[in-house]
Tab-separated table of C-alpha atoms and ligand atoms in Angstrom:
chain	number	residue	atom	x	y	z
I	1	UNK	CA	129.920	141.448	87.582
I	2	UNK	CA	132.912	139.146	86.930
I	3	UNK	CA	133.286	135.635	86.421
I	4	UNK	CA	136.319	133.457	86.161
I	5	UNK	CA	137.384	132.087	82.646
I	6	UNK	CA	137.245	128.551	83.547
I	7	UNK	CA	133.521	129.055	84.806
I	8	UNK	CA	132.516	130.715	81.784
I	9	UNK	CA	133.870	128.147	79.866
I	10	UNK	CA	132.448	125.139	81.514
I	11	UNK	CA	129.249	126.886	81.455
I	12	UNK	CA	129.140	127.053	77.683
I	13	UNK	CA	125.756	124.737	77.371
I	14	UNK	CA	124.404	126.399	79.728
I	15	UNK	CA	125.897	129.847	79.574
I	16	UNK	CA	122.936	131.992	78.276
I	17	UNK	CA	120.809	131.085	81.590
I	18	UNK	CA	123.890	131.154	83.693
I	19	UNK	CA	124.817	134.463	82.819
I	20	UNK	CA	121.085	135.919	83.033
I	21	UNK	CA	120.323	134.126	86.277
I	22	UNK	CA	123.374	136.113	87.895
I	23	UNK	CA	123.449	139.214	86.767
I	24	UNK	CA	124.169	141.622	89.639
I	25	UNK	CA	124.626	138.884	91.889
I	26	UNK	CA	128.198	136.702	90.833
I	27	UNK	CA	129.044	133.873	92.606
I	28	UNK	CA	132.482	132.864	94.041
I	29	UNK	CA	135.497	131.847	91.834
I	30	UNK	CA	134.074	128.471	92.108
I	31	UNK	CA	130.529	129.324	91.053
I	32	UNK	CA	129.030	128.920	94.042
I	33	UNK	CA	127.608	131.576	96.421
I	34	UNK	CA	128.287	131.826	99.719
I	35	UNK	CA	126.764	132.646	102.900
I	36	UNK	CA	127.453	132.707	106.242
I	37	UNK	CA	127.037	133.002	110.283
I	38	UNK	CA	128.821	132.087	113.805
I	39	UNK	CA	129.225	127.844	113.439
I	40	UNK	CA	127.799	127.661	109.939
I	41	UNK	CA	128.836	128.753	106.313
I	42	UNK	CA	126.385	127.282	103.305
I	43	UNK	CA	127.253	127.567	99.510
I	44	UNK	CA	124.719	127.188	96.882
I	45	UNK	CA	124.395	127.175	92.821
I	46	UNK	CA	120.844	128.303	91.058
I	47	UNK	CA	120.946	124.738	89.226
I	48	UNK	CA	118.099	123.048	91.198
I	49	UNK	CA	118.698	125.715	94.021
I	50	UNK	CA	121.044	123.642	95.274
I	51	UNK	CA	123.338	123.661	98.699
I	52	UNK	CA	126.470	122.581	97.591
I	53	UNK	CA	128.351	122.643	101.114
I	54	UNK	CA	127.040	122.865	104.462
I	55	UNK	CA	129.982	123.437	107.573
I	56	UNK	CA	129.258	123.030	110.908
I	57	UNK	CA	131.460	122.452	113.778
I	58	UNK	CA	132.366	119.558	114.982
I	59	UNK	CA	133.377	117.882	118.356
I	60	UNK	CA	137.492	119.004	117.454
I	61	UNK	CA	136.517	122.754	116.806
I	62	UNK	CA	136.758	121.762	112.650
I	63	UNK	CA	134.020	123.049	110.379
I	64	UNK	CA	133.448	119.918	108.335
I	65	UNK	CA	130.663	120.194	105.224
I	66	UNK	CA	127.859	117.413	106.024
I	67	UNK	CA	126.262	117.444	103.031
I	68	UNK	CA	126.343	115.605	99.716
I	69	UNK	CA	127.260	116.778	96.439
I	70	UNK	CA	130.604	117.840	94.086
I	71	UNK	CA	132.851	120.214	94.110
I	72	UNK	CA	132.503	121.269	90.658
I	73	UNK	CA	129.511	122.941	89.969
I	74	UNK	CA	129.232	121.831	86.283
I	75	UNK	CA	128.877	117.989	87.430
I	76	UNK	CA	125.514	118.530	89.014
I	77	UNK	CA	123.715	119.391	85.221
I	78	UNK	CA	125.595	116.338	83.908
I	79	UNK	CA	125.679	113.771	86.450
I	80	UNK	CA	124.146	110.425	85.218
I	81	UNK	CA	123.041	109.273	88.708
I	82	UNK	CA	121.826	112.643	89.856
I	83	UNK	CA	120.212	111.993	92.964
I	84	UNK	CA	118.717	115.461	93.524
I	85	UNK	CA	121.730	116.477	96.003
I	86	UNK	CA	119.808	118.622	98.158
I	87	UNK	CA	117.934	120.474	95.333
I	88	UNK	CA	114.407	121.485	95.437
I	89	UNK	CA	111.958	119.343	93.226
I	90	UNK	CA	108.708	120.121	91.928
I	91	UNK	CA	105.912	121.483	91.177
I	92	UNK	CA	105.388	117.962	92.632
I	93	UNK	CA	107.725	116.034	94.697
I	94	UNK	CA	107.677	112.364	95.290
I	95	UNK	CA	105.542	110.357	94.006
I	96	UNK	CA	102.152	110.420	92.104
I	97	UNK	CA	100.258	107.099	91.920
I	98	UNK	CA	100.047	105.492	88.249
I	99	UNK	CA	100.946	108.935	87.021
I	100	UNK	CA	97.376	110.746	87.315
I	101	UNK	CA	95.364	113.269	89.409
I	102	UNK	CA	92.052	114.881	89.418
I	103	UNK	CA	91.162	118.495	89.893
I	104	UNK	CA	87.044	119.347	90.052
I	105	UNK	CA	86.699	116.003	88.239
I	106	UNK	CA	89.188	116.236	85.444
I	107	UNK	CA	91.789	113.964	84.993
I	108	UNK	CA	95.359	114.668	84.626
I	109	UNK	CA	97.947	112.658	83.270
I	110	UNK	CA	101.679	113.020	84.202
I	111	UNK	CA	104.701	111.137	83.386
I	112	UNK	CA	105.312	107.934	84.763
I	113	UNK	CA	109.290	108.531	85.264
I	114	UNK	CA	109.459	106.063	88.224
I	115	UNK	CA	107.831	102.632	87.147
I	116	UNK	CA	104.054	103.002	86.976
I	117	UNK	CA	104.604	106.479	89.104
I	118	UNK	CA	105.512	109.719	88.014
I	119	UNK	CA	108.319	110.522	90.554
I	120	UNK	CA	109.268	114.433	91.310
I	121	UNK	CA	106.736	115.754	89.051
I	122	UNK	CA	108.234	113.823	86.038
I	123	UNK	CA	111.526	114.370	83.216
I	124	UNK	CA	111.401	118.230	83.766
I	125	UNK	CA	111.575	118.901	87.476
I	126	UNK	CA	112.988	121.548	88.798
I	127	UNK	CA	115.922	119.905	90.485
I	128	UNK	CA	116.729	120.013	86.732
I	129	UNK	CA	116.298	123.636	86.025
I	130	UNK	CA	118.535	126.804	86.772
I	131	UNK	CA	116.951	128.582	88.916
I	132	UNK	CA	117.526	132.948	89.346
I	133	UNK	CA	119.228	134.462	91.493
I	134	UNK	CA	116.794	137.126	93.192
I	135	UNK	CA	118.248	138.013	96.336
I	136	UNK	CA	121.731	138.216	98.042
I	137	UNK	CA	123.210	138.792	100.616
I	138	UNK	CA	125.971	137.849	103.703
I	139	UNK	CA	123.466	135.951	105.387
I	140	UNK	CA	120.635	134.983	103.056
I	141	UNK	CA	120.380	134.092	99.278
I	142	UNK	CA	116.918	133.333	97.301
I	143	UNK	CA	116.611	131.798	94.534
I	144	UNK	CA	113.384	131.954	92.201
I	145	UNK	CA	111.505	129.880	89.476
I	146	UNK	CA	108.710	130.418	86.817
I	147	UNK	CA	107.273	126.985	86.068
I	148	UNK	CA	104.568	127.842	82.556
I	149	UNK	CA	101.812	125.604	82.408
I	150	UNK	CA	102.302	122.007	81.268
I	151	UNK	CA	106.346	122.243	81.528
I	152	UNK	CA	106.097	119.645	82.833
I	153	UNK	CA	103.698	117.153	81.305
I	154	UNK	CA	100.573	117.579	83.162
I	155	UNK	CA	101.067	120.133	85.544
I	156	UNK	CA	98.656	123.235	84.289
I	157	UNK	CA	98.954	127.091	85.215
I	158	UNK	CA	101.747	128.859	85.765
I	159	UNK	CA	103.751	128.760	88.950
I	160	UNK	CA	106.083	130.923	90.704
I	161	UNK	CA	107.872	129.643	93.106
I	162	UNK	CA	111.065	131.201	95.480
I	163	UNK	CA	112.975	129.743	97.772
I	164	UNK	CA	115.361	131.883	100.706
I	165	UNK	CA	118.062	130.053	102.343
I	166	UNK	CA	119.571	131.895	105.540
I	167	UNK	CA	121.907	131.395	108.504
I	168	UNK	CA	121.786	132.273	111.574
I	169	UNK	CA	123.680	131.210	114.771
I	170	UNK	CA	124.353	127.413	113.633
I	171	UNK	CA	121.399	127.155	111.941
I	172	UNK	CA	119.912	127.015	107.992
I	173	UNK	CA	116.714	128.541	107.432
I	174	UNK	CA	114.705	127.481	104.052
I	175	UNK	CA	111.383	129.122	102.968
I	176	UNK	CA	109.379	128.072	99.826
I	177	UNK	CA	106.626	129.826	98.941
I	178	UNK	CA	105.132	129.010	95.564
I	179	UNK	CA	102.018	131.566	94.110
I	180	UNK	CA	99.682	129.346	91.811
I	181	UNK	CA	99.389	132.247	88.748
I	182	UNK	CA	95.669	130.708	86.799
I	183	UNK	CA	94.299	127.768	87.431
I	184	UNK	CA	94.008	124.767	90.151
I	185	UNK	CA	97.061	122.751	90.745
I	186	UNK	CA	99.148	120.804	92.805
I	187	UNK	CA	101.837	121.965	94.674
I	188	UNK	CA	103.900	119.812	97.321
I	189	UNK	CA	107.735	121.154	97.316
I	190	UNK	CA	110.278	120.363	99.863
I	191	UNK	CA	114.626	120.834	100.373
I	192	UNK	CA	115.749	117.134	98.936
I	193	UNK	CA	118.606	116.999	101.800
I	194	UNK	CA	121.202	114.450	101.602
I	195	UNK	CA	123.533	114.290	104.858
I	196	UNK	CA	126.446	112.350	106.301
I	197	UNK	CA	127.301	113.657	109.909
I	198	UNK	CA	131.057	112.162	109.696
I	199	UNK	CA	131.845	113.781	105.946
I	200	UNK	CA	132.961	110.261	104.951
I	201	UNK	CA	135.769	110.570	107.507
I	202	UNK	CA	134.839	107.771	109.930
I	203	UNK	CA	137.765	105.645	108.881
I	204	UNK	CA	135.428	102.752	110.789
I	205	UNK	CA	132.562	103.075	108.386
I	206	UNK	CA	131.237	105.194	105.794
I	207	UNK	CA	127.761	103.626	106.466
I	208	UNK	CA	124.640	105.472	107.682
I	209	UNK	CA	123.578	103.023	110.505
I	210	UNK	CA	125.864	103.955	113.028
I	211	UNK	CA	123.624	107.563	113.151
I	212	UNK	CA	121.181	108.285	115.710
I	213	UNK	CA	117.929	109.545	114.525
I	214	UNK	CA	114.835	110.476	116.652
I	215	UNK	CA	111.395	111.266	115.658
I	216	UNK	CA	109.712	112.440	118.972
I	217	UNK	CA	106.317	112.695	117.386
I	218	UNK	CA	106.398	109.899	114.802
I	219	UNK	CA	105.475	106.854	116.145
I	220	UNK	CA	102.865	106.940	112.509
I	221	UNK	CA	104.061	106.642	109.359
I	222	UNK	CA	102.585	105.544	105.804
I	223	UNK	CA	102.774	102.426	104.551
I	224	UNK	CA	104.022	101.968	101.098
I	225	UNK	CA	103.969	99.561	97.766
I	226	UNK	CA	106.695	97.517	96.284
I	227	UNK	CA	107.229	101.194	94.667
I	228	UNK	CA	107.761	102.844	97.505
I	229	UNK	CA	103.844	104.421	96.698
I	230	UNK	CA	101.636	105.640	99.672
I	231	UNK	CA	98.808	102.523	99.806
I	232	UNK	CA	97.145	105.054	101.896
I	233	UNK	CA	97.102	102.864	105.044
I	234	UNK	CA	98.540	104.722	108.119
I	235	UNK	CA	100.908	102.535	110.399
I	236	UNK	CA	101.985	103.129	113.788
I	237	UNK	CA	105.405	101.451	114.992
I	238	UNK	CA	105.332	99.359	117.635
I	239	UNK	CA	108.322	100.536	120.039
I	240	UNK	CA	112.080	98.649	119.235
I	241	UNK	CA	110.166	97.915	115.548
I	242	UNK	CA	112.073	98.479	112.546
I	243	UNK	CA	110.186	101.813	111.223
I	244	UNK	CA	110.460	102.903	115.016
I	245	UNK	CA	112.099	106.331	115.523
I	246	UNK	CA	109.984	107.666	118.245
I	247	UNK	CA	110.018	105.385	121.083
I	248	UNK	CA	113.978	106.858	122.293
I	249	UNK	CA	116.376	109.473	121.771
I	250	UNK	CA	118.876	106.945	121.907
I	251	UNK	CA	118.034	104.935	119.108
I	252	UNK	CA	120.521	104.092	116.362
I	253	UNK	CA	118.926	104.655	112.190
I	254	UNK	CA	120.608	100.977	112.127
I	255	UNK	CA	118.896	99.697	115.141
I	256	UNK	CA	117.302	97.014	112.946
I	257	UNK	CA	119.715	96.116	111.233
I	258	UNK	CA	119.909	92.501	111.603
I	259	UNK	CA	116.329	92.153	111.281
I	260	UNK	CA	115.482	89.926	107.873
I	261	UNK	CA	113.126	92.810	107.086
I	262	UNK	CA	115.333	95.316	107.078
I	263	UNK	CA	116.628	94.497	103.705
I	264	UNK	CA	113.220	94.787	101.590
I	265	UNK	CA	111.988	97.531	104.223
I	266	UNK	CA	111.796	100.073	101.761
I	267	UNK	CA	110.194	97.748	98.968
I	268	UNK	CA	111.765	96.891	95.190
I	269	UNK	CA	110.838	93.484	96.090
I	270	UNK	CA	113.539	93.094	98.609
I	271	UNK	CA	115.870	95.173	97.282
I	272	UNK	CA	115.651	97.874	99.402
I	273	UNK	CA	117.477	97.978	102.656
I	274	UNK	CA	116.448	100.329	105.269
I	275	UNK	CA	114.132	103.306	104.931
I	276	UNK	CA	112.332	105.022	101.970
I	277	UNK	CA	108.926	106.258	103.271
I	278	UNK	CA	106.916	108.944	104.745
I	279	UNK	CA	106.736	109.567	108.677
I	280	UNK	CA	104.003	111.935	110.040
I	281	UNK	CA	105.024	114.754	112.557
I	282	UNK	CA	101.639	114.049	115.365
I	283	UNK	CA	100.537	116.942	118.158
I	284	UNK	CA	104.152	118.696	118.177
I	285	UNK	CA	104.180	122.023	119.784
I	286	UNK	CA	104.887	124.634	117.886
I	287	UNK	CA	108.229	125.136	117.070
I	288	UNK	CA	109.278	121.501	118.516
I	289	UNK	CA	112.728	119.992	117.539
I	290	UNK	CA	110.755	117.186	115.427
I	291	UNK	CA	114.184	115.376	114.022
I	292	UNK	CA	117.506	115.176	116.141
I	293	UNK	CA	119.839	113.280	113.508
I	294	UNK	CA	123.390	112.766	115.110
I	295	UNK	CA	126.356	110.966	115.153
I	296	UNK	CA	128.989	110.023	117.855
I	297	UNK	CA	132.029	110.182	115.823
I	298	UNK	CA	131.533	113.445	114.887
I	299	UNK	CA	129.905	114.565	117.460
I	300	UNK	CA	127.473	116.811	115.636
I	301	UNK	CA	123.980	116.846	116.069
I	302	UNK	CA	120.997	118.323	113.234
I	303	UNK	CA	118.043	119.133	115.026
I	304	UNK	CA	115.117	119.399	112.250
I	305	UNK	CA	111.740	122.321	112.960
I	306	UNK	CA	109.409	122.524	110.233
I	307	UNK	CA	105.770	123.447	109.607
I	308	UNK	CA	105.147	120.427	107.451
I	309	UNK	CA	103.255	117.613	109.167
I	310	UNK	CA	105.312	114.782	108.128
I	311	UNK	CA	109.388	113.671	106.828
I	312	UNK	CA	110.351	111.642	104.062
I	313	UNK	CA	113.534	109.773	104.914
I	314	UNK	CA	115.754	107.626	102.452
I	315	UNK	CA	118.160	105.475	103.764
I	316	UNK	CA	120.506	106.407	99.638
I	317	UNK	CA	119.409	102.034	99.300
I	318	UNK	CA	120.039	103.005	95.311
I	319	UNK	CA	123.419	104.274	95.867
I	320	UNK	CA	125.370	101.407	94.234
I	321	UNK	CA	128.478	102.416	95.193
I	322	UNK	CA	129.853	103.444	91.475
I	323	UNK	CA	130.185	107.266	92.455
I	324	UNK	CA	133.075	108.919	94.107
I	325	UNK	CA	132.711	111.533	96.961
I	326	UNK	CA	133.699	113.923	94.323
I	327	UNK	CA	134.372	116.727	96.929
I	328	UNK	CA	137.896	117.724	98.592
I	329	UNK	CA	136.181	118.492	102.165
I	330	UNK	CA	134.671	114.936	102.343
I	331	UNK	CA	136.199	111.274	102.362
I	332	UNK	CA	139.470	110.223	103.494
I	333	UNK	CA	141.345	109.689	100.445
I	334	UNK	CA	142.228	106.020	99.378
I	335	UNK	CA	139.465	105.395	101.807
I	336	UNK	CA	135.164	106.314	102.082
I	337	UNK	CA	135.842	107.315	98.295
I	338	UNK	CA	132.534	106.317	97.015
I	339	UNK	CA	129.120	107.307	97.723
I	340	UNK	CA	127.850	103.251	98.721
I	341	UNK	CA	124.927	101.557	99.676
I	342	UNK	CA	123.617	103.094	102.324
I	343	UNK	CA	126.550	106.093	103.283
I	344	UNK	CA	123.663	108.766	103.072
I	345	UNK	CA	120.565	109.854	104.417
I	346	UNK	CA	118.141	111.927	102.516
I	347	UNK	CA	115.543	114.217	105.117
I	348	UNK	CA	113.081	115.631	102.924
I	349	UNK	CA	110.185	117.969	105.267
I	350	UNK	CA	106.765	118.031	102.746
I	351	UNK	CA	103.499	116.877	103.046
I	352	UNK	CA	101.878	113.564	102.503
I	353	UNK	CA	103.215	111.741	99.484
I	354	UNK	CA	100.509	111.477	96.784
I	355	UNK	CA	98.468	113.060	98.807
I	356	UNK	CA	96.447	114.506	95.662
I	357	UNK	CA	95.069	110.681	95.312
I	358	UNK	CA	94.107	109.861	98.827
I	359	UNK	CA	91.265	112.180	99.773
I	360	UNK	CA	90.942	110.467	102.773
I	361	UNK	CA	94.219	112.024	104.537
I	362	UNK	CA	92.677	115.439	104.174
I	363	UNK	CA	95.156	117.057	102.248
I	364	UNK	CA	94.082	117.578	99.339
I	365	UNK	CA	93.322	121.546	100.415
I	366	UNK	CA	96.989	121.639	101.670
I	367	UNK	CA	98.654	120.584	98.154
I	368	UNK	CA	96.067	121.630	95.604
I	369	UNK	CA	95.992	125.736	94.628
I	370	UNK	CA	93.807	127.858	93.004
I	371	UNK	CA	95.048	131.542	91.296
I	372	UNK	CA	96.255	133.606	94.383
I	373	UNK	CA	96.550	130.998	96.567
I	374	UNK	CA	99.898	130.667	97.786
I	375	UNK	CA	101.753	127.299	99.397
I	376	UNK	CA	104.688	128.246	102.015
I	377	UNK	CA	107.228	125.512	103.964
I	378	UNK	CA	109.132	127.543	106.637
I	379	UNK	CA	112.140	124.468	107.449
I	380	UNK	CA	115.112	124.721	109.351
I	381	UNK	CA	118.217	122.921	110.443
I	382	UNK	CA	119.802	123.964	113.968
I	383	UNK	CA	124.173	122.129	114.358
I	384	UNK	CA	124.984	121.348	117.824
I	385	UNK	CA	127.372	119.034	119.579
I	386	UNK	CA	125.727	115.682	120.861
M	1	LIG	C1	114.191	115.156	86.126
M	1	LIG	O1	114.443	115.655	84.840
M	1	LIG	C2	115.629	115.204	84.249
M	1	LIG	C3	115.892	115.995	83.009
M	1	LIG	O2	114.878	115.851	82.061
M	1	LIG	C4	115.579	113.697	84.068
M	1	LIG	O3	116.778	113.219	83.504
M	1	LIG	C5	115.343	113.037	85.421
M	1	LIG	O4	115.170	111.669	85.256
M	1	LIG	C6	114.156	113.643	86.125
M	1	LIG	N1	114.097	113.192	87.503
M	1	LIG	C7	113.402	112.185	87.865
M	1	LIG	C8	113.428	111.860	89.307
M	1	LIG	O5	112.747	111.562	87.091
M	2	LIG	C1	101.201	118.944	77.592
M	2	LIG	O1	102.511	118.526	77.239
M	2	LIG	C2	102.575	117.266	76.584
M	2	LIG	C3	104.043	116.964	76.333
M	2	LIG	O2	104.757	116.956	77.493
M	2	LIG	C4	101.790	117.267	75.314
M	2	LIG	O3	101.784	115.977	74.738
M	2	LIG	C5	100.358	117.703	75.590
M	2	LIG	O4	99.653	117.850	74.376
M	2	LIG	C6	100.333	119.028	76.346
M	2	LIG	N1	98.941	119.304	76.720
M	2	LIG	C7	98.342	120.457	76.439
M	2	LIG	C8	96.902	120.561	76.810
M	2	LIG	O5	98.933	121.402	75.929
């Protein structure tokens, strides 16, 4: 096993679990591993069990990287923003209502991290953890996790959770699985994707809106508090409506754009433009495209299959614009150098937010496990050409 100087270096804070969480498998010069098929080449680090890069081709015949994140590896611990670039969080993603859940009539507490809500399972997710490096190899890497009991404030039993990332033919594969080791608990885990189809290299606009985005079988989605928190009321968009997705293929993510509620969609009291909520996936057949994301200046096209039932999609409304595109394969130089308002969307595959609170969705057996029961997410992400 060899690593570069600089990377043990930078690694110093961390170096102990760096070193231990790669042994027998080293990473790249750049501490990133990398695997690859025909039209697609992903690189990951075990911080978070993160993709770093993701190329696909686009409509010239370049492999451009459509995903979020840095170029050095040692930013993502130390970031101050850290939007959980296309990590895994958990045991717990999104949000938990007023920080507290019951389990055969005992209440829990957790962390309220996010207002009066405890917001991917509190200050010691595991977007924030280095994960171990279990499995390599050209086409597939997995990455795996012991979470002890109350790691995270209010989370009991131990979990162990592993995630495989693959490629195949144009297309990323992710599979969770997460055993529950002693006692009941709540699981929900999903891939925290950020893209942008253009890599910041629209010179037009480094903006989102100008996307496409279908959700065949998601006319429903969940409405939401000033806190972006699940009231547990199900909508259903009328067709041409802001939160519609579902009505046509053809439909721009910025097709409401100039609607006054578009700014304020997504809650913070009007200061939130565009989308931060939950849409369910409704009677698709099995193995259904469920998500075409695309853009015409590219020219590529992400078609999303998943055996969650629903999406959460962020419209990156918090990105204030004070972060640079801090990677060499994105931007344009002078210009798109910073990560603004609205330059990213975030496609998240799970199940129903806060589902633990509302009993009446019915999830409650699909995100709350007992010792040897196991949760599993089988995702995937399939490049084309629009
Ligand atoms: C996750 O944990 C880190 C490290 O403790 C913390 O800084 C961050 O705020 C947490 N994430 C969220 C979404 O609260
Ligand atoms: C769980 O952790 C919190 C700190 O995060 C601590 O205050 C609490 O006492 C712990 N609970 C138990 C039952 O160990």
């Amino acid at each position: 096993m060899r690593f570069s100087t600089t990377f043990i270096m930078a690694a110093v804070a961390q170096a102990a679990a760096v070193v231990r969480q790669t042994e027998g498998f080293a990473p790249g010069a750049d501490g990133k591993y990398t695997i690859s098929a025909p039209g697609i080449k992903a690189q990951f680090i075990p911080y978070g069990a993160t993709l770093t890069n993701l190329f696909v081709r686009d409509k010239n015949g370049d492999d451009i990287d459509v995903v979020l994140g840095y170029d050095d590896i040692d930013y993502y611990p130390v970031d101050p923003g850290h939007p959980v670039y296309n990590a895994i969080p958990g045991r717990y993603a999104n949000r938990i209502g007023n920080g507290k859940y019951s389990i055969d009539g005992v209440e829990y507490t957790t962390q309220k991290n996010d207002g009066d809500n405890t917001l991917h399972s509190g200050t010691n997710n595991w977007s924030f953890r280095f994960w171990e490096v279990t499995a390599l190899s050209e086409d597939s890497i997995t990455f795996s996790i012991l979470d002890k009991s109350n790691s995270s404030q209010g989370f009991f039993g131990d979990v162990k959770s592993s995630v495989t990332y693959s490629v195949t033919d144009s297309t990323w594969k992710i599979k969770i699985t997460a055993d529950s080791l002693d006692q009941k608990t709540p699981i929900l885990l999903t891939q925290h994707t950020y893209f942008n189809l253009d890599a910041y290299r629209n010179p037009a606009t480094s903006l989102i809106w100008d996307h496409t985005l279908h959700l065949p079988y998601s006319s429903r989605y969940l409405e939401a508090d000033q806190g972006a928190l699940p009231t547990g009321k199900i909508l259903t968009a009328a067709p041409g409506s802001i939160n519609d997705f579902a009505s046509s293929a053809n439909l721009k993510f910025g097709h409401s754009r100039d609607d006054p509620k578009f700014q304020g969609n997504c809650g913070a009291n009007g200061a939130c433009e565009g989308y931060n909520g939950y849409w369910l996936i409704e009677d698709a057949p099995e193995d259904a495209v469920v998500l075409t994301l695309a853009s015409e200046f590219s020219g590529v096209k992400a078609e999303l299959r998943t055996d969650q039932p629903g999406v959460v999609i962020y419209s990156c409304s918090w990105m204030d614009g004070s972060a640079d595109v801090k990677k060499s394969t994105q931007g344009l130089g002078e210009k798109n150098n910073k990560v603004v308002k609205s330059s990213c969307v975030a496609i998240e595959a799970q199940d129903y937010p806060d589902g633990i609170n509302k009993p009446e969705w019915g999830r409650l057996e699909k995100q709350i496990f007992g010792p040897g029961e196991r949760y599993v997410q089988e995702t995937s992400w399939t490049f084309g050409l629009v």
